[in-house]
Coordinates of C-alpha atoms and ligand atoms in Angstrom, one line a residue:
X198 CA -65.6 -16.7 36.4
X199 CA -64.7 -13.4 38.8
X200 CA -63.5 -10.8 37.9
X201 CA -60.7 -9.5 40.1
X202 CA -60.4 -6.4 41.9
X203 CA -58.7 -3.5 40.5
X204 CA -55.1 -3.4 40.1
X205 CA -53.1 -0.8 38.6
X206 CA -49.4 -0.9 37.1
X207 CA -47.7 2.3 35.3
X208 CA -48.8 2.0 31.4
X209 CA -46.6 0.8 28.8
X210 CA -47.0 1.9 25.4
X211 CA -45.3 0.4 22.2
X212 CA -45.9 2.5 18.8
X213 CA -46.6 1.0 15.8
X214 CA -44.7 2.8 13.4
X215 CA -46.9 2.9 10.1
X216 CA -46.5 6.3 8.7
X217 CA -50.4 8.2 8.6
X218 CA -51.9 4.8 10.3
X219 CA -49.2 4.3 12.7
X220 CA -51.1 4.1 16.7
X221 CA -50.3 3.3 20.0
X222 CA -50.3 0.1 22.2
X223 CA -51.0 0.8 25.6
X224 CA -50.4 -1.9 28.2
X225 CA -51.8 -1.5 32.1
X226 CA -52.9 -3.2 34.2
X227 CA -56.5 -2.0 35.4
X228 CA -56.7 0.0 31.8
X229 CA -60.3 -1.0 31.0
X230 CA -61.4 1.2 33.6
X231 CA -59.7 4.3 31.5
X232 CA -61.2 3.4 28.2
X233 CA -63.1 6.1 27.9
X234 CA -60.1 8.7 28.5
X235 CA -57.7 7.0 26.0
X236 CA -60.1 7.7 23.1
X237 CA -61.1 10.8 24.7
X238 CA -57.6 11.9 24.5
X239 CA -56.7 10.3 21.1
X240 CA -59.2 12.9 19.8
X241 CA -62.5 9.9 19.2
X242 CA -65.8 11.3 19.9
X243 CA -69.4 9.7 19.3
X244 CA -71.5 6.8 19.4
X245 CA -69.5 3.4 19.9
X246 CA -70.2 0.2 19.0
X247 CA -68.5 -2.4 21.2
X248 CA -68.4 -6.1 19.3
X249 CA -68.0 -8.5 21.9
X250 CA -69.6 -12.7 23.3
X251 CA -71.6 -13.2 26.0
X252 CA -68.9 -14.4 28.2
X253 CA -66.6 -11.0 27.3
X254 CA -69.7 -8.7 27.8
X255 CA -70.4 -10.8 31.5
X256 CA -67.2 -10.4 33.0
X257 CA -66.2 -6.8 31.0
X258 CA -69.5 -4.8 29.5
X259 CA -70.4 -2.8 32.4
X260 CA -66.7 -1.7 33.4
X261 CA -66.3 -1.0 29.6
X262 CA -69.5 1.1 29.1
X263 CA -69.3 3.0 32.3
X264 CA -66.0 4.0 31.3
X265 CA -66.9 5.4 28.0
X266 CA -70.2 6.8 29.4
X267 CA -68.3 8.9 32.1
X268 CA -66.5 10.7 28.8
X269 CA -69.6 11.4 27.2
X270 CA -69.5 8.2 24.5
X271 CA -72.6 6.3 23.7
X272 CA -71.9 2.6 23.5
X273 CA -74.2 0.2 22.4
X274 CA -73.2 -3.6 22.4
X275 CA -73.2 -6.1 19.2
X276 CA -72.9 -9.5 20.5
X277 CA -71.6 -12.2 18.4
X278 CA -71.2 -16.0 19.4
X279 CA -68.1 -17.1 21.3
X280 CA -65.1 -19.3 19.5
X281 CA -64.6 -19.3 16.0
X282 CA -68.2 -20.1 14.6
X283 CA -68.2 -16.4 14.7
X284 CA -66.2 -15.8 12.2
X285 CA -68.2 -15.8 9.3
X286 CA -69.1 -13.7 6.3
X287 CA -72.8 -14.2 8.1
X288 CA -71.3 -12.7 10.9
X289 CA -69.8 -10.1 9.8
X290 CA -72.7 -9.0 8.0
X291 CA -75.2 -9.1 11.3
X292 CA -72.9 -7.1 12.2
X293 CA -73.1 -4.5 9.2
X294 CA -76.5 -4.4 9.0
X295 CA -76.7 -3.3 13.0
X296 CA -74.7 -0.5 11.8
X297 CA -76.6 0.5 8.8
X298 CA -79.9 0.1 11.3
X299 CA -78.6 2.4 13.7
X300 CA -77.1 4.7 10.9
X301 CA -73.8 4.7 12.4
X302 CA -71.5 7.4 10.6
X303 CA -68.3 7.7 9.6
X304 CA -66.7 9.5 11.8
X305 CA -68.4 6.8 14.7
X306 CA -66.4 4.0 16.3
X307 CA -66.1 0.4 16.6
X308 CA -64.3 -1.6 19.5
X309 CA -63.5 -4.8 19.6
X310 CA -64.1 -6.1 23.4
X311 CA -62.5 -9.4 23.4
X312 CA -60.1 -12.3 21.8
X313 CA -58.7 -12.8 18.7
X314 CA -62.3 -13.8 17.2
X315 CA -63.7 -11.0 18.3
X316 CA -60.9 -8.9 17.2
X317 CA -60.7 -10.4 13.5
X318 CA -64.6 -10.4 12.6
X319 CA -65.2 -6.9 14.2
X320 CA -61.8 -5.5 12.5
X321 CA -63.5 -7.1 8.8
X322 CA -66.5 -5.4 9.4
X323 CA -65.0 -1.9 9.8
X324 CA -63.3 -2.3 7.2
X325 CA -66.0 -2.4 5.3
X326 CA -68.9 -0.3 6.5
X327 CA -69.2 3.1 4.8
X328 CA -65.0 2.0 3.7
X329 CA -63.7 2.1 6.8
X330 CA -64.5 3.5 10.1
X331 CA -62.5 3.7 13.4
X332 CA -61.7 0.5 15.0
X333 CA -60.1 -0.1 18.6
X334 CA -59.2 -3.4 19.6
X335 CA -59.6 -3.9 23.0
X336 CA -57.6 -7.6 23.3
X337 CA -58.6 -9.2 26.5
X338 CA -56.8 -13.2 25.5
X339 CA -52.9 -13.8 25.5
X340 CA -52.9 -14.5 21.5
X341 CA -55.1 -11.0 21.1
X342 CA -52.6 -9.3 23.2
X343 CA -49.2 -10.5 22.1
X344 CA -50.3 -11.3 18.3
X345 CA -53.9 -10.8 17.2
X346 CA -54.9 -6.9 17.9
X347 CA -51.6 -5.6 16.3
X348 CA -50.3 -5.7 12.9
X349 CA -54.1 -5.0 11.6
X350 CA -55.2 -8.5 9.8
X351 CA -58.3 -9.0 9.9
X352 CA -61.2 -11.4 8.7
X353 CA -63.5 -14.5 8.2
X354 CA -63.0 -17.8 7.8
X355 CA -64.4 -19.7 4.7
X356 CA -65.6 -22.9 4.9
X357 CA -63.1 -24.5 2.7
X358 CA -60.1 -22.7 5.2
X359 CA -59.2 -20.2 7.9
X360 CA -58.9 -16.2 7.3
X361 CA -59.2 -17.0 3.8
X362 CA -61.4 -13.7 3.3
X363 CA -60.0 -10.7 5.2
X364 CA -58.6 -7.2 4.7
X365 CA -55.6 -5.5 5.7
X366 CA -57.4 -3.1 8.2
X367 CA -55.2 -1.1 11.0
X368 CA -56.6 0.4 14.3
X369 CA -56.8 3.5 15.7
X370 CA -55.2 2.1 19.1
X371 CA -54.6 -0.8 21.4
X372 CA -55.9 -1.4 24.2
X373 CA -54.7 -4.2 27.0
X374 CA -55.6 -4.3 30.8
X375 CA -53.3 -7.4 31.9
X376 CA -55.9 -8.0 34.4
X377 CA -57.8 -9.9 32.0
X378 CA -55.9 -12.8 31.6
X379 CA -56.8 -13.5 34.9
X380 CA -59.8 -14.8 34.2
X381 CA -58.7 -16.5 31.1
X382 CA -59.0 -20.5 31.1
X383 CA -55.8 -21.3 32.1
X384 CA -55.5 -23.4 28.6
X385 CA -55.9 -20.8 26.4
X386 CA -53.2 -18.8 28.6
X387 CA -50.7 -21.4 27.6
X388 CA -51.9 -21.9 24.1
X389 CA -51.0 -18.1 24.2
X390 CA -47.3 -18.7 25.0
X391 CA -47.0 -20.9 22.2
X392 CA -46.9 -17.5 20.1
X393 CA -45.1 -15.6 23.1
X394 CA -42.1 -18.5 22.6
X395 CA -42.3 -17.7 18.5
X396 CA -41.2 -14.3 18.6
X397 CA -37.8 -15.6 20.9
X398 CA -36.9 -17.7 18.7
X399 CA -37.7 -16.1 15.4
X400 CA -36.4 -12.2 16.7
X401 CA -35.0 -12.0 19.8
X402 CA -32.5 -14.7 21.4
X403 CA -32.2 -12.6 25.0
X404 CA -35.7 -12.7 25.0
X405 CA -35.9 -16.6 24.4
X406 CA -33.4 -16.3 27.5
X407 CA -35.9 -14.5 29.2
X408 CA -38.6 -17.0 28.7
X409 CA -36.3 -19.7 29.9
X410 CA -35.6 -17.9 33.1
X411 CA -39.3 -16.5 34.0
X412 CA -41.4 -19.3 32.9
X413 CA -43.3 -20.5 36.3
X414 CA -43.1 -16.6 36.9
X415 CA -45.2 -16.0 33.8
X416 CA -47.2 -19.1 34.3
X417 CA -48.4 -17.7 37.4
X418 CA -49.3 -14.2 36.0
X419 CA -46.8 -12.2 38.0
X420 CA -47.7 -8.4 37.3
X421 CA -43.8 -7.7 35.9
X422 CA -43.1 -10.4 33.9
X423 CA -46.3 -10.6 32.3
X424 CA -46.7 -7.2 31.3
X425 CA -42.6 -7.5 30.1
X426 CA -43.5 -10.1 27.8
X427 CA -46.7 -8.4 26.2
X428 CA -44.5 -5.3 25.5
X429 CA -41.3 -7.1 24.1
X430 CA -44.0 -9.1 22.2
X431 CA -45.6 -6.5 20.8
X432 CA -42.4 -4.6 20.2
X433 CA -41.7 -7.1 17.8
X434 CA -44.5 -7.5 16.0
X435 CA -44.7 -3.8 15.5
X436 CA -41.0 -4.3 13.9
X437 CA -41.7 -6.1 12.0
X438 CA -45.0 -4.9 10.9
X439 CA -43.7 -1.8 10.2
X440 CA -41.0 -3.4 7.5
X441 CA -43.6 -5.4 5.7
X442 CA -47.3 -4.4 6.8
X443 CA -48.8 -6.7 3.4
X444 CA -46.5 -10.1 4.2
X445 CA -44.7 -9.3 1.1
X446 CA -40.9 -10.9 3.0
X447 CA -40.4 -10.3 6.7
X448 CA -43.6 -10.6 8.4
X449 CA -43.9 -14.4 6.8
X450 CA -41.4 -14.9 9.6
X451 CA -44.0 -14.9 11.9
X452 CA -45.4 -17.9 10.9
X453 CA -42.4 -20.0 12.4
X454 CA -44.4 -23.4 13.8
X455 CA -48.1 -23.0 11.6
X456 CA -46.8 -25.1 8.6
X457 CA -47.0 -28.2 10.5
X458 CA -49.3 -26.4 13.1
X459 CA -51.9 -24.9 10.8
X460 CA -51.9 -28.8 9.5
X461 CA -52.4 -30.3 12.8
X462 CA -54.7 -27.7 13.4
X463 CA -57.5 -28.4 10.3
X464 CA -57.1 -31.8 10.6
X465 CA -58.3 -31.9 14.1
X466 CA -61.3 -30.4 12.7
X467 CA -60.3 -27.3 14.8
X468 CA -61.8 -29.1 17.8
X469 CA -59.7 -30.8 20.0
X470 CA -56.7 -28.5 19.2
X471 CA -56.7 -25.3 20.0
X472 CA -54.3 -22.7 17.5
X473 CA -51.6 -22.4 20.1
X474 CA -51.5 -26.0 20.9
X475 CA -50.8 -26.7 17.6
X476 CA -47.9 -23.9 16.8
X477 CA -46.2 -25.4 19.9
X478 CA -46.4 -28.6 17.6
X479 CA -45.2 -27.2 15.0
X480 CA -42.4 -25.0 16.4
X481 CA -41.1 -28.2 17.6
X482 CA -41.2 -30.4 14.8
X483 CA -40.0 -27.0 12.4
X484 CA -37.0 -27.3 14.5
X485 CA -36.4 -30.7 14.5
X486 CA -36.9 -31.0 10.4
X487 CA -34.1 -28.1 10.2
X488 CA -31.8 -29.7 12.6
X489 CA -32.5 -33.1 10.1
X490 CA -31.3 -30.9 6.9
X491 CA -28.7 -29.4 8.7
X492 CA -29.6 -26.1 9.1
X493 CA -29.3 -26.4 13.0
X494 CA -27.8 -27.5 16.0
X495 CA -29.6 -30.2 18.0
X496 CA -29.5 -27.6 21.0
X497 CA -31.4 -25.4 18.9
X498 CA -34.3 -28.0 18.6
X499 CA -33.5 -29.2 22.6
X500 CA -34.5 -25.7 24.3
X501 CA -37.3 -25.1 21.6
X502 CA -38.4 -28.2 23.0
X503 CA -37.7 -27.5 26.6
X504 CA -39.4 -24.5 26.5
X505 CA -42.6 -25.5 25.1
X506 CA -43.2 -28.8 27.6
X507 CA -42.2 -26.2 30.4
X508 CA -44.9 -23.8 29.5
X509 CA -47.6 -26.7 29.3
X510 CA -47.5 -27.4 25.6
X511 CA -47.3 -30.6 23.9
X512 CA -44.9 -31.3 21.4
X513 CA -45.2 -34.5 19.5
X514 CA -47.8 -34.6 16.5
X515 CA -50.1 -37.4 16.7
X516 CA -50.1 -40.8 15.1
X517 CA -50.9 -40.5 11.7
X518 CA -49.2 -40.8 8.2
X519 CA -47.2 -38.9 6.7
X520 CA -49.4 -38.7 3.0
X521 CA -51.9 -37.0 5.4
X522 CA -49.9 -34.6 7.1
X523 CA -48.2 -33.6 4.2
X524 CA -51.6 -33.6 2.2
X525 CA -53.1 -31.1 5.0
X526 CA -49.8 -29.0 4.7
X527 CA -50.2 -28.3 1.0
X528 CA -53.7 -26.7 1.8
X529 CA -51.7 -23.5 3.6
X530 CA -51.8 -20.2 2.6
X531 CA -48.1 -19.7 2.5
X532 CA -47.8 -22.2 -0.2
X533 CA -46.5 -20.4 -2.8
X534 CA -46.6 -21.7 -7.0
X535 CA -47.5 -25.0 -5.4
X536 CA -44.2 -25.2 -3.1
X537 CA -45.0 -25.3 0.5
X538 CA -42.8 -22.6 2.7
X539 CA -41.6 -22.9 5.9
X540 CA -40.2 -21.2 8.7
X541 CA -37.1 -23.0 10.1
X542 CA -34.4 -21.9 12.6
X543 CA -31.1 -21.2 11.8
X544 CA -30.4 -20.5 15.8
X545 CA -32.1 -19.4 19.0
X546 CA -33.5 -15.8 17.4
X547 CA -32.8 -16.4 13.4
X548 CA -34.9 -18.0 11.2
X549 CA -35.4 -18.2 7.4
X550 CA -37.6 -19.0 4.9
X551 CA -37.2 -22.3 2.9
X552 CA -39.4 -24.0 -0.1
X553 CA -40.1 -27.6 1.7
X554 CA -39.4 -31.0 -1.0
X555 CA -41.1 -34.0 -0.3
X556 CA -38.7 -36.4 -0.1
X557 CA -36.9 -34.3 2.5
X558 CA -39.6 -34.0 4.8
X559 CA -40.9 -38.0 4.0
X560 CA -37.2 -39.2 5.0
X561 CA -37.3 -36.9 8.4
X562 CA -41.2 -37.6 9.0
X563 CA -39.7 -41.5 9.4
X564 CA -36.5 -40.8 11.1
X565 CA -38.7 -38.9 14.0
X566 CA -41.2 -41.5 14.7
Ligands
NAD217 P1 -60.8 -16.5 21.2 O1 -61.0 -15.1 20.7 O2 -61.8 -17.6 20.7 O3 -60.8 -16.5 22.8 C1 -60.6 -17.7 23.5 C2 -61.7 -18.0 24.5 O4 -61.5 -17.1 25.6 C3 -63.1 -17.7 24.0 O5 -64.0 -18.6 24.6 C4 -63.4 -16.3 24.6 O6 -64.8 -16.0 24.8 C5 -62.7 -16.4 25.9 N1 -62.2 -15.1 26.5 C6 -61.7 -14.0 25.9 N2 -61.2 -13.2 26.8 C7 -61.4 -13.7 28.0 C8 -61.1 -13.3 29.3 N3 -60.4 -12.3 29.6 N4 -61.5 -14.1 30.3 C9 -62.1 -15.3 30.1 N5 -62.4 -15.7 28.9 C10 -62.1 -15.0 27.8 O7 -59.4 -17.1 20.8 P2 -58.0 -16.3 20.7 O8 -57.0 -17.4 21.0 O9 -57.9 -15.1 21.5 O10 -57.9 -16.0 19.2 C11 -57.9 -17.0 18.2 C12 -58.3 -16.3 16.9 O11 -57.4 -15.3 16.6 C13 -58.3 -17.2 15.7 O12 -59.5 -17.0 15.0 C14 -57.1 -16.9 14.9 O13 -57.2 -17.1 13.5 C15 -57.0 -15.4 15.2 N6 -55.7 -14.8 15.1 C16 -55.5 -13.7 14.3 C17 -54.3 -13.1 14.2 C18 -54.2 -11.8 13.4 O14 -53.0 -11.4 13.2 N7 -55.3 -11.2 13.1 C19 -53.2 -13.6 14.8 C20 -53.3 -14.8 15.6 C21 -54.6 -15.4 15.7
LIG218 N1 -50.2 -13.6 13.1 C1 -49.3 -13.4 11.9 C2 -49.4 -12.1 11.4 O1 -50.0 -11.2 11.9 O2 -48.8 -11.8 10.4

């Protein structure tokens, strides 16, 4: 993988709105090369740690570190394994005790160089050291960038489920060069839209519209559409962030598609589907089970579906029964007293939450196959 030259575009920034720990998203293409000015100017000083994996550091370290050298930082790099064996409590302690070895301060900083992995495990671990120090997320994957790096969850995996240990933990800022996608395995870009499709249909029906339109556009990582959909993307998630920053109501509306998908997802081991994949799954088959209890039209469930194939996604879930989907559905975190929730749409842009009852789902689960 090349990197490609340097590009620059004008800098979008999106605030997340979150009283004493609200921050800035900043969105440019060409912006890693101006790392070290953005915390410069966002008053940061001092020695930086930058958690990244080898593949991150190879394509990203050097422009990263001359960056913050040229404004006087000191970075030093943490590397942790790629994909998501790195998120571990293990982890996230090698991590810690690099910190404690290097007697990293308070008042020092840690940046996240790198996906949604890298973003979660490094935003656990300053959480914790010395109770918090400053965190950047530096997203350089589609899911970082429109889901991930904003909205401040962040954690481990156990090994009896995903994120099950984790702290609410915000950042100081945001940081996304476009540019980086370019070098992105073209399947995790369009596992990416599969999140980028979620926040049409669960918030905004023009941009669902959008999508529709600019699709092949986006697919071919046009500078003005892609950096459009990061900002509307993030725009959203800052909303709604800002309205329920714990998941106490409205932010559970951004888990339109991961009932079913989060399913899919651990029963595939977490192998041969990546997360995306299976929320493009699952935002299909959400529709099609709210269309089957009336909640819906069937065009609702038609361009959900349309939309998904066009970006690359698959939509059917595989052959299997339905004891063991529903069996792998009830292992969620969203289940709630023992009744699974679910994100369903009510139209292109509205959603709403609904406690799921077997024999509902059973009698659509046999109608759809
Ligand atoms: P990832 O971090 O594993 O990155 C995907 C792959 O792309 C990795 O191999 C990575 O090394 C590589 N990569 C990263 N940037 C690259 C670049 N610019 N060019 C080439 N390769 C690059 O996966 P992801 O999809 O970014 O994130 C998935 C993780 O995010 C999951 O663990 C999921 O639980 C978590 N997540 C968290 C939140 C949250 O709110 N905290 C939201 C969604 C997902
Ligand atoms: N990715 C879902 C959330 O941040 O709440």
């Amino acid at each position: 993988m090349k990197q490609s030259p340097r590009q620059n575009s004008s800098r979008l920034t999106v605030p997340v709105d979150l009283g004493q720990r609200s921050y800035p998203i900043h969105i440019q293409a060409g912006l890693l090369h101006d790392i070290g000015d953005c915390l410069q100017q966002s008053g940061l000083s001092g020695r930086v740690v930058i958690v990244t994996n080898s593949i991150v550091r190879q394509l990203y370290g050097s422009i990263v570190n001359s960056s913050l050298k040229r404004r006087e930082f000191r970075p030093l790099f943490i590397e942790v394994p790629d994909g998501e064996r790195a998120k571990t409590l293990g982890w996230a302690s090698k991590i810690i005790d690099q910190l404690v070895a290097q007697r990293f301060e308070r008042s020092d900083i840690l940046l996240a160089l790198g996906g949604g992995v890298v973003g979660d495990i490094a935003g656990f671990a300053a959480s914790m050291y010395v109770r918090g120090i400053p965190f950047i997320q530096v997203a350089t994957t589609l899911v970082a960038q429109v889901d991930s790096s904003v909205g401040g969850k962040t954690g481990v995996n156990h090994r009896l489920g995903k994120n099950l240990i984790g702290a609410f933990y915000q950042p100081k800022m945001v940081l996304m060069d476009t540019q980086t996608l370019r070098t992105l395995p073209k399947r995790e870009l369009v596992a990416g839209l599969a999140e980028v499709i979620k926040y049409g249909m669960i918030y905004d029906r023009h941009f669902f519209q959008y999508l529709e339109d600019h699709i092949e556009s986006i697919l071919k990582l046009e500078t003005h559409p892609i950096q459009y959909l990061i900002k509307r993307c993030c725009e959203i998630k800052a909303d709604v962030v800002a309205k329920d920053e714990r998941e106490s109501g409205l932010r559970r509306i951004l888990n339109y598609g991961h009932t079913i998908g989060h399913a899919l997802e651990s029963m595939s081991g977490y192998r041969k589907m990546i997360h995306g994949e299976a929320v493009g799954i699952g935002m299909v088959q959400e529709a099609d089970l709210a269309y089957s209890l009336g909640l819906c039209s069937s065009k609702v469930v038609t361009r959900q579906r349309e939309i998904v194939q066009r970006a690359g996604l698959s939509w059917q879930i595989p052959k299997m029964k339905f004891s063991e989907l529903w069996t792998a559905m009830q292992h969620d975190k969203k289940v709630v007293n023992g009744n699974i929730h679910c994100v369903v749409p009510k139209a292109i842009g509205r959603v709403s939450v609904i406690p799921l009852e077997q024999k509902s789902v059973k009698k659509w689960f046999a109608q759809s196959r």
